[in-house]
């Protein structure tokens, strides 16, 4: 009998009557993520999902790695099933966790008896198995409060499962259980983190990127697509929209006051993103803005940007320091890609002295010096879309 994985729910366990819906979304997401590693069977019981391979050649290491990035899972255990008798559990079961015990100094045994017909009660299983382990590994000591290893025995209807791993899952709630949002994805550090944080709360992510060839290169776009594929390990497959933005930027430069370039550009990005959202039935936007980080992210600048928005804009990193954002980007593996030095359309026509306290009325007047409507419609028309899958 090969190993199985026990995925323990986080918040889903508390969802009451809606629990089934969340569970179904979680199972669907897990299926999508691990189907490339083999065929699996899924069983739900007591806020745990039992994932059993149907054949022996499933790549369980990759499965464990992928599952650590699936939102909705609090803990992951890799376990093995044994016959439901104490003899099998205390010999073959302990063989299975021997390596973890050899490398530990302290341990405890935990037992869950779902099958009440099993002749020993949980405290007895713990006591007896603890004795067997101490005899076999004399270097160990029992520590019930803070052990290095917890050997867990779960007596279920079908089998007794034994495990000694208890790995943290990604937490959060399953992607797709909180609607969808459009992430404005640049090649920087902040926006991938913003997308990750929304996905963690169950929001499915589409991404939109603005490029300005020839000022921005093919390589710059490939870098952003790579970021999307790293994010997809957490968010699931991402629908990626790419907007040709060159003409709009050139007309901003030719017609509008220099000190307002960036803010007008951001307003037009929001306008285009919203039009695509409206076509795709996506109700909200997400950006990687953090207050005060740069001139276009002062309170006054954001008031001017938001004035161009008719749908909610979520900014999950708004109150975070760069250091904190970097820490998450390292954790989710986007950092090294984000710092690759490619140009972004934002940096193409940056004004020398951007206004940090723009006045909304002046911004609108500056923007109205050119009628962008035709170019906006053209950019929306020429936007391309394709799906980006997880890179692992
Ligand atoms: P990031 O690290 O995400 O690039 P940033 O600190 O560089 O952010 P800005 O360049 O001012 O900040 O961009 C603010 C936000 O605007 C980004 O987080 C992103 O959501 C969006 N954005 C910027 N440039 C682009 C782009 N070329 N395509 C799509 N969205 C963009
Ligand atoms: Mg940027």
PDB file of C-alpha atoms in Angstrom, residues 107-287:
ATOM      1  CA  UNK A 107       8.396  12.815  20.778  1.00  0.00           C
ATOM      2  CA  UNK A 108       4.831  12.160  21.694  1.00  0.00           C
ATOM      3  CA  UNK A 109       2.113   9.930  20.313  1.00  0.00           C
ATOM      4  CA  UNK A 110      -1.278  11.311  19.310  1.00  0.00           C
ATOM      5  CA  UNK A 111      -4.213   9.116  18.460  1.00  0.00           C
ATOM      6  CA  UNK A 112      -7.576   9.684  16.801  1.00  0.00           C
ATOM      7  CA  UNK A 113     -10.048   6.841  16.903  1.00  0.00           C
ATOM      8  CA  UNK A 114     -12.750   7.542  14.320  1.00  0.00           C
ATOM      9  CA  UNK A 115     -13.679   3.847  14.268  1.00  0.00           C
ATOM     10  CA  UNK A 116     -15.068   3.301  17.745  1.00  0.00           C
ATOM     11  CA  UNK A 117     -15.099  -0.445  17.177  1.00  0.00           C
ATOM     12  CA  UNK A 118     -11.319  -0.567  17.461  1.00  0.00           C
ATOM     13  CA  UNK A 119     -10.678  -2.351  20.782  1.00  0.00           C
ATOM     14  CA  UNK A 120      -8.158   0.105  22.256  1.00  0.00           C
ATOM     15  CA  UNK A 121      -9.144   3.641  23.237  1.00  0.00           C
ATOM     16  CA  UNK A 122      -6.955   6.584  22.239  1.00  0.00           C
ATOM     17  CA  UNK A 123      -5.129   7.070  25.596  1.00  0.00           C
ATOM     18  CA  UNK A 124      -4.286   3.381  25.615  1.00  0.00           C
ATOM     19  CA  UNK A 125      -2.954   3.487  22.039  1.00  0.00           C
ATOM     20  CA  UNK A 126      -0.764   6.468  22.967  1.00  0.00           C
ATOM     21  CA  UNK A 127       0.545   4.814  26.132  1.00  0.00           C
ATOM     22  CA  UNK A 128       1.258   1.439  24.560  1.00  0.00           C
ATOM     23  CA  UNK A 129       2.781   2.818  21.374  1.00  0.00           C
ATOM     24  CA  UNK A 130       4.871   5.292  23.376  1.00  0.00           C
ATOM     25  CA  UNK A 131       6.313   2.318  25.288  1.00  0.00           C
ATOM     26  CA  UNK A 132       7.131   0.459  22.058  1.00  0.00           C
ATOM     27  CA  UNK A 133       8.896   3.530  20.672  1.00  0.00           C
ATOM     28  CA  UNK A 134      10.939   4.115  23.863  1.00  0.00           C
ATOM     29  CA  UNK A 135      12.082   0.468  23.815  1.00  0.00           C
ATOM     30  CA  UNK A 136      13.150   0.694  20.210  1.00  0.00           C
ATOM     31  CA  UNK A 137      14.693   4.208  20.308  1.00  0.00           C
ATOM     32  CA  UNK A 138      16.291   4.489  23.769  1.00  0.00           C
ATOM     33  CA  UNK A 139      17.760   7.936  23.003  1.00  0.00           C
ATOM     34  CA  UNK A 140      14.275   9.475  22.893  1.00  0.00           C
ATOM     35  CA  UNK A 141      12.346  11.186  25.656  1.00  0.00           C
ATOM     36  CA  UNK A 142       8.653  11.923  25.820  1.00  0.00           C
ATOM     37  CA  UNK A 143       7.672  15.589  25.720  1.00  0.00           C
ATOM     38  CA  UNK A 144       3.932  16.199  25.585  1.00  0.00           C
ATOM     39  CA  UNK A 145       4.210  19.999  25.320  1.00  0.00           C
ATOM     40  CA  UNK A 146       6.770  20.706  22.642  1.00  0.00           C
ATOM     41  CA  UNK A 147       7.997  17.472  21.050  1.00  0.00           C
ATOM     42  CA  UNK A 148      10.311  17.343  18.015  1.00  0.00           C
ATOM     43  CA  UNK A 149       8.108  14.702  16.440  1.00  0.00           C
ATOM     44  CA  UNK A 150       4.452  13.800  16.898  1.00  0.00           C
ATOM     45  CA  UNK A 151       3.669  10.257  15.798  1.00  0.00           C
ATOM     46  CA  UNK A 152      -0.018  10.284  14.921  1.00  0.00           C
ATOM     47  CA  UNK A 153      -2.214   7.213  14.582  1.00  0.00           C
ATOM     48  CA  UNK A 154      -5.628   7.699  12.995  1.00  0.00           C
ATOM     49  CA  UNK A 155      -7.910   4.682  13.224  1.00  0.00           C
ATOM     50  CA  UNK A 156     -10.387   4.966  10.341  1.00  0.00           C
ATOM     51  CA  UNK A 157     -13.006   2.612   8.956  1.00  0.00           C
ATOM     52  CA  UNK A 158     -10.741   1.248   6.225  1.00  0.00           C
ATOM     53  CA  UNK A 159      -7.295   1.316   7.793  1.00  0.00           C
ATOM     54  CA  UNK A 160      -5.061   2.746  10.483  1.00  0.00           C
ATOM     55  CA  UNK A 161      -3.008   5.654   9.198  1.00  0.00           C
ATOM     56  CA  UNK A 162       0.351   6.499  10.732  1.00  0.00           C
ATOM     57  CA  UNK A 163       2.319   9.676  10.113  1.00  0.00           C
ATOM     58  CA  UNK A 164       4.997  11.855  11.635  1.00  0.00           C
ATOM     59  CA  UNK A 165       5.035  14.802   9.261  1.00  0.00           C
ATOM     60  CA  UNK A 166       2.935  17.841   9.843  1.00  0.00           C
ATOM     61  CA  UNK A 167       3.806  20.482   7.293  1.00  0.00           C
ATOM     62  CA  UNK A 168       2.236  23.930   7.205  1.00  0.00           C
ATOM     63  CA  UNK A 169      -0.072  24.445   4.251  1.00  0.00           C
ATOM     64  CA  UNK A 170      -0.578  27.795   2.520  1.00  0.00           C
ATOM     65  CA  UNK A 171      -3.595  28.711   4.688  1.00  0.00           C
ATOM     66  CA  UNK A 172      -6.255  31.026   3.283  1.00  0.00           C
ATOM     67  CA  UNK A 173      -9.386  29.867   1.467  1.00  0.00           C
ATOM     68  CA  UNK A 174      -9.677  28.093  -1.903  1.00  0.00           C
ATOM     69  CA  UNK A 175      -9.098  30.238  -4.970  1.00  0.00           C
ATOM     70  CA  UNK A 176     -12.392  30.732  -6.761  1.00  0.00           C
ATOM     71  CA  UNK A 177     -14.551  30.846  -3.639  1.00  0.00           C
ATOM     72  CA  UNK A 178     -14.387  34.674  -3.390  1.00  0.00           C
ATOM     73  CA  UNK A 179     -15.053  35.831  -6.955  1.00  0.00           C
ATOM     74  CA  UNK A 180     -12.538  37.224  -9.437  1.00  0.00           C
ATOM     75  CA  UNK A 181     -10.406  40.352  -9.747  1.00  0.00           C
ATOM     76  CA  UNK A 182      -8.177  41.874 -12.417  1.00  0.00           C
ATOM     77  CA  UNK A 183      -4.612  42.415 -11.217  1.00  0.00           C
ATOM     78  CA  UNK A 184      -2.590  45.190 -12.836  1.00  0.00           C
ATOM     79  CA  UNK A 185       0.630  43.246 -13.186  1.00  0.00           C
ATOM     80  CA  UNK A 186       3.900  45.055 -13.851  1.00  0.00           C
ATOM     81  CA  UNK A 187       7.322  43.481 -13.807  1.00  0.00           C
ATOM     82  CA  UNK A 188       8.008  44.873 -10.332  1.00  0.00           C
ATOM     83  CA  UNK A 189       8.100  43.391  -6.861  1.00  0.00           C
ATOM     84  CA  UNK A 190       4.808  44.680  -5.509  1.00  0.00           C
ATOM     85  CA  UNK A 191       2.070  43.627  -7.912  1.00  0.00           C
ATOM     86  CA  UNK A 192       2.797  39.842  -7.843  1.00  0.00           C
ATOM     87  CA  UNK A 193       2.652  40.030  -4.035  1.00  0.00           C
ATOM     88  CA  UNK A 194      -0.656  41.913  -4.246  1.00  0.00           C
ATOM     89  CA  UNK A 195      -2.083  39.175  -6.501  1.00  0.00           C
ATOM     90  CA  UNK A 196      -0.855  36.452  -4.161  1.00  0.00           C
ATOM     91  CA  UNK A 197      -2.531  38.133  -1.190  1.00  0.00           C
ATOM     92  CA  UNK A 198      -5.896  38.391  -2.929  1.00  0.00           C
ATOM     93  CA  UNK A 199      -5.673  34.775  -4.124  1.00  0.00           C
ATOM     94  CA  UNK A 200      -4.973  33.716  -0.542  1.00  0.00           C
ATOM     95  CA  UNK A 201      -8.402  35.063   0.368  1.00  0.00           C
ATOM     96  CA  UNK A 202     -10.006  32.974  -2.345  1.00  0.00           C
ATOM     97  CA  UNK A 203     -10.060  35.518  -5.191  1.00  0.00           C
ATOM     98  CA  UNK A 204      -9.434  34.115  -8.670  1.00  0.00           C
ATOM     99  CA  UNK A 205      -6.924  36.288 -10.523  1.00  0.00           C
ATOM    100  CA  UNK A 206      -6.838  37.556 -14.094  1.00  0.00           C
ATOM    101  CA  UNK A 207      -3.879  39.777 -14.925  1.00  0.00           C
ATOM    102  CA  UNK A 208      -3.478  42.757 -17.219  1.00  0.00           C
ATOM    103  CA  UNK A 209      -0.136  44.108 -18.368  1.00  0.00           C
ATOM    104  CA  UNK A 210       0.563  47.307 -20.288  1.00  0.00           C
ATOM    105  CA  UNK A 211       3.484  47.337 -22.677  1.00  0.00           C
ATOM    106  CA  UNK A 212       4.937  50.032 -24.898  1.00  0.00           C
ATOM    107  CA  UNK A 213       7.010  48.528 -27.676  1.00  0.00           C
ATOM    108  CA  UNK A 214       9.558  49.476 -28.911  1.00  0.00           C
ATOM    109  CA  UNK A 215      10.284  51.375 -25.661  1.00  0.00           C
ATOM    110  CA  UNK A 216       9.654  48.134 -23.790  1.00  0.00           C
ATOM    111  CA  UNK A 217      11.073  44.897 -25.158  1.00  0.00           C
ATOM    112  CA  UNK A 218       9.762  41.423 -25.873  1.00  0.00           C
ATOM    113  CA  UNK A 219      12.016  40.237 -23.040  1.00  0.00           C
ATOM    114  CA  UNK A 220      10.297  42.615 -20.616  1.00  0.00           C
ATOM    115  CA  UNK A 221       6.935  41.050 -21.456  1.00  0.00           C
ATOM    116  CA  UNK A 222       8.360  37.543 -21.129  1.00  0.00           C
ATOM    117  CA  UNK A 223       9.545  38.463 -17.657  1.00  0.00           C
ATOM    118  CA  UNK A 224       5.996  39.500 -16.672  1.00  0.00           C
ATOM    119  CA  UNK A 225       4.605  36.264 -18.142  1.00  0.00           C
ATOM    120  CA  UNK A 226       7.137  34.369 -16.077  1.00  0.00           C
ATOM    121  CA  UNK A 227       5.955  36.187 -12.952  1.00  0.00           C
ATOM    122  CA  UNK A 228       2.393  35.179 -13.819  1.00  0.00           C
ATOM    123  CA  UNK A 229       3.454  31.539 -14.158  1.00  0.00           C
ATOM    124  CA  UNK A 230       5.135  31.615 -10.729  1.00  0.00           C
ATOM    125  CA  UNK A 231       2.005  33.206  -9.265  1.00  0.00           C
ATOM    126  CA  UNK A 232      -0.084  30.498 -10.928  1.00  0.00           C
ATOM    127  CA  UNK A 233       1.447  27.946  -8.536  1.00  0.00           C
ATOM    128  CA  UNK A 234      -0.720  29.663  -5.917  1.00  0.00           C
ATOM    129  CA  UNK A 235      -3.493  31.307  -7.952  1.00  0.00           C
ATOM    130  CA  UNK A 236      -4.143  28.565 -10.469  1.00  0.00           C
ATOM    131  CA  UNK A 237      -4.140  29.245 -14.192  1.00  0.00           C
ATOM    132  CA  UNK A 238      -4.139  32.993 -14.941  1.00  0.00           C
ATOM    133  CA  UNK A 239      -5.870  34.643 -17.882  1.00  0.00           C
ATOM    134  CA  UNK A 240      -3.251  37.158 -19.009  1.00  0.00           C
ATOM    135  CA  UNK A 241      -4.189  40.292 -20.973  1.00  0.00           C
ATOM    136  CA  UNK A 242      -1.549  42.351 -22.694  1.00  0.00           C
ATOM    137  CA  UNK A 243      -2.411  45.919 -23.752  1.00  0.00           C
ATOM    138  CA  UNK A 244      -0.465  47.831 -26.420  1.00  0.00           C
ATOM    139  CA  UNK A 245       0.046  51.181 -24.687  1.00  0.00           C
ATOM    140  CA  UNK A 246       2.628  52.959 -26.853  1.00  0.00           C
ATOM    141  CA  UNK A 247       0.384  55.359 -28.750  1.00  0.00           C
ATOM    142  CA  UNK A 248      -1.415  56.486 -25.622  1.00  0.00           C
ATOM    143  CA  UNK A 249       1.855  57.182 -23.857  1.00  0.00           C
ATOM    144  CA  UNK A 250       3.179  59.113 -26.841  1.00  0.00           C
ATOM    145  CA  UNK A 251       0.069  61.286 -26.941  1.00  0.00           C
ATOM    146  CA  UNK A 252       0.290  61.950 -23.207  1.00  0.00           C
ATOM    147  CA  UNK A 253       3.867  63.072 -23.766  1.00  0.00           C
ATOM    148  CA  UNK A 254       2.982  65.246 -26.768  1.00  0.00           C
ATOM    149  CA  UNK A 255      -0.100  66.896 -25.302  1.00  0.00           C
ATOM    150  CA  UNK A 256      -0.247  66.914 -21.523  1.00  0.00           C
ATOM    151  CA  UNK A 257       1.702  68.805 -18.856  1.00  0.00           C
ATOM    152  CA  UNK A 258       4.837  66.919 -17.977  1.00  0.00           C
ATOM    153  CA  UNK A 259       4.322  67.028 -14.224  1.00  0.00           C
ATOM    154  CA  UNK A 260       1.088  65.084 -14.693  1.00  0.00           C
ATOM    155  CA  UNK A 261       2.358  62.409 -17.143  1.00  0.00           C
ATOM    156  CA  UNK A 262       2.413  59.574 -14.669  1.00  0.00           C
ATOM    157  CA  UNK A 263      -0.897  60.303 -13.049  1.00  0.00           C
ATOM    158  CA  UNK A 264      -2.679  60.640 -16.398  1.00  0.00           C
ATOM    159  CA  UNK A 265      -1.047  57.435 -17.571  1.00  0.00           C
ATOM    160  CA  UNK A 266      -2.312  55.650 -14.466  1.00  0.00           C
ATOM    161  CA  UNK A 267      -5.841  56.987 -14.970  1.00  0.00           C
ATOM    162  CA  UNK A 268      -5.826  55.712 -18.548  1.00  0.00           C
ATOM    163  CA  UNK A 269      -4.513  52.308 -17.434  1.00  0.00           C
ATOM    164  CA  UNK A 270      -7.416  52.090 -15.004  1.00  0.00           C
ATOM    165  CA  UNK A 271      -9.883  53.070 -17.733  1.00  0.00           C
ATOM    166  CA  UNK A 272      -8.627  50.380 -20.112  1.00  0.00           C
ATOM    167  CA  UNK A 273      -8.482  47.739 -17.369  1.00  0.00           C
ATOM    168  CA  UNK A 274     -12.078  48.517 -16.416  1.00  0.00           C
ATOM    169  CA  UNK A 275     -13.326  48.232 -19.981  1.00  0.00           C
ATOM    170  CA  UNK A 276     -11.756  44.796 -20.273  1.00  0.00           C
ATOM    171  CA  UNK A 277     -13.200  43.830 -16.880  1.00  0.00           C
ATOM    172  CA  UNK A 278     -16.643  44.918 -18.029  1.00  0.00           C
ATOM    173  CA  UNK A 279     -16.358  42.758 -21.145  1.00  0.00           C
ATOM    174  CA  UNK A 280     -15.211  39.782 -19.033  1.00  0.00           C
ATOM    175  CA  UNK A 281     -17.624  40.343 -16.149  1.00  0.00           C
ATOM    176  CA  UNK A 282     -14.811  40.928 -13.651  1.00  0.00           C
ATOM    177  CA  UNK A 283     -16.029  43.199 -10.845  1.00  0.00           C
ATOM    178  CA  UNK A 284     -12.855  44.656  -9.324  1.00  0.00           C
ATOM    179  CA  UNK A 285      -9.231  45.686  -9.798  1.00  0.00           C
ATOM    180  CA  UNK A 286      -6.078  44.952  -7.774  1.00  0.00           C
ATOM    181  CA  UNK A 287      -2.826  46.928  -7.773  1.00  0.00           C
TER     182      UNK A 287
END
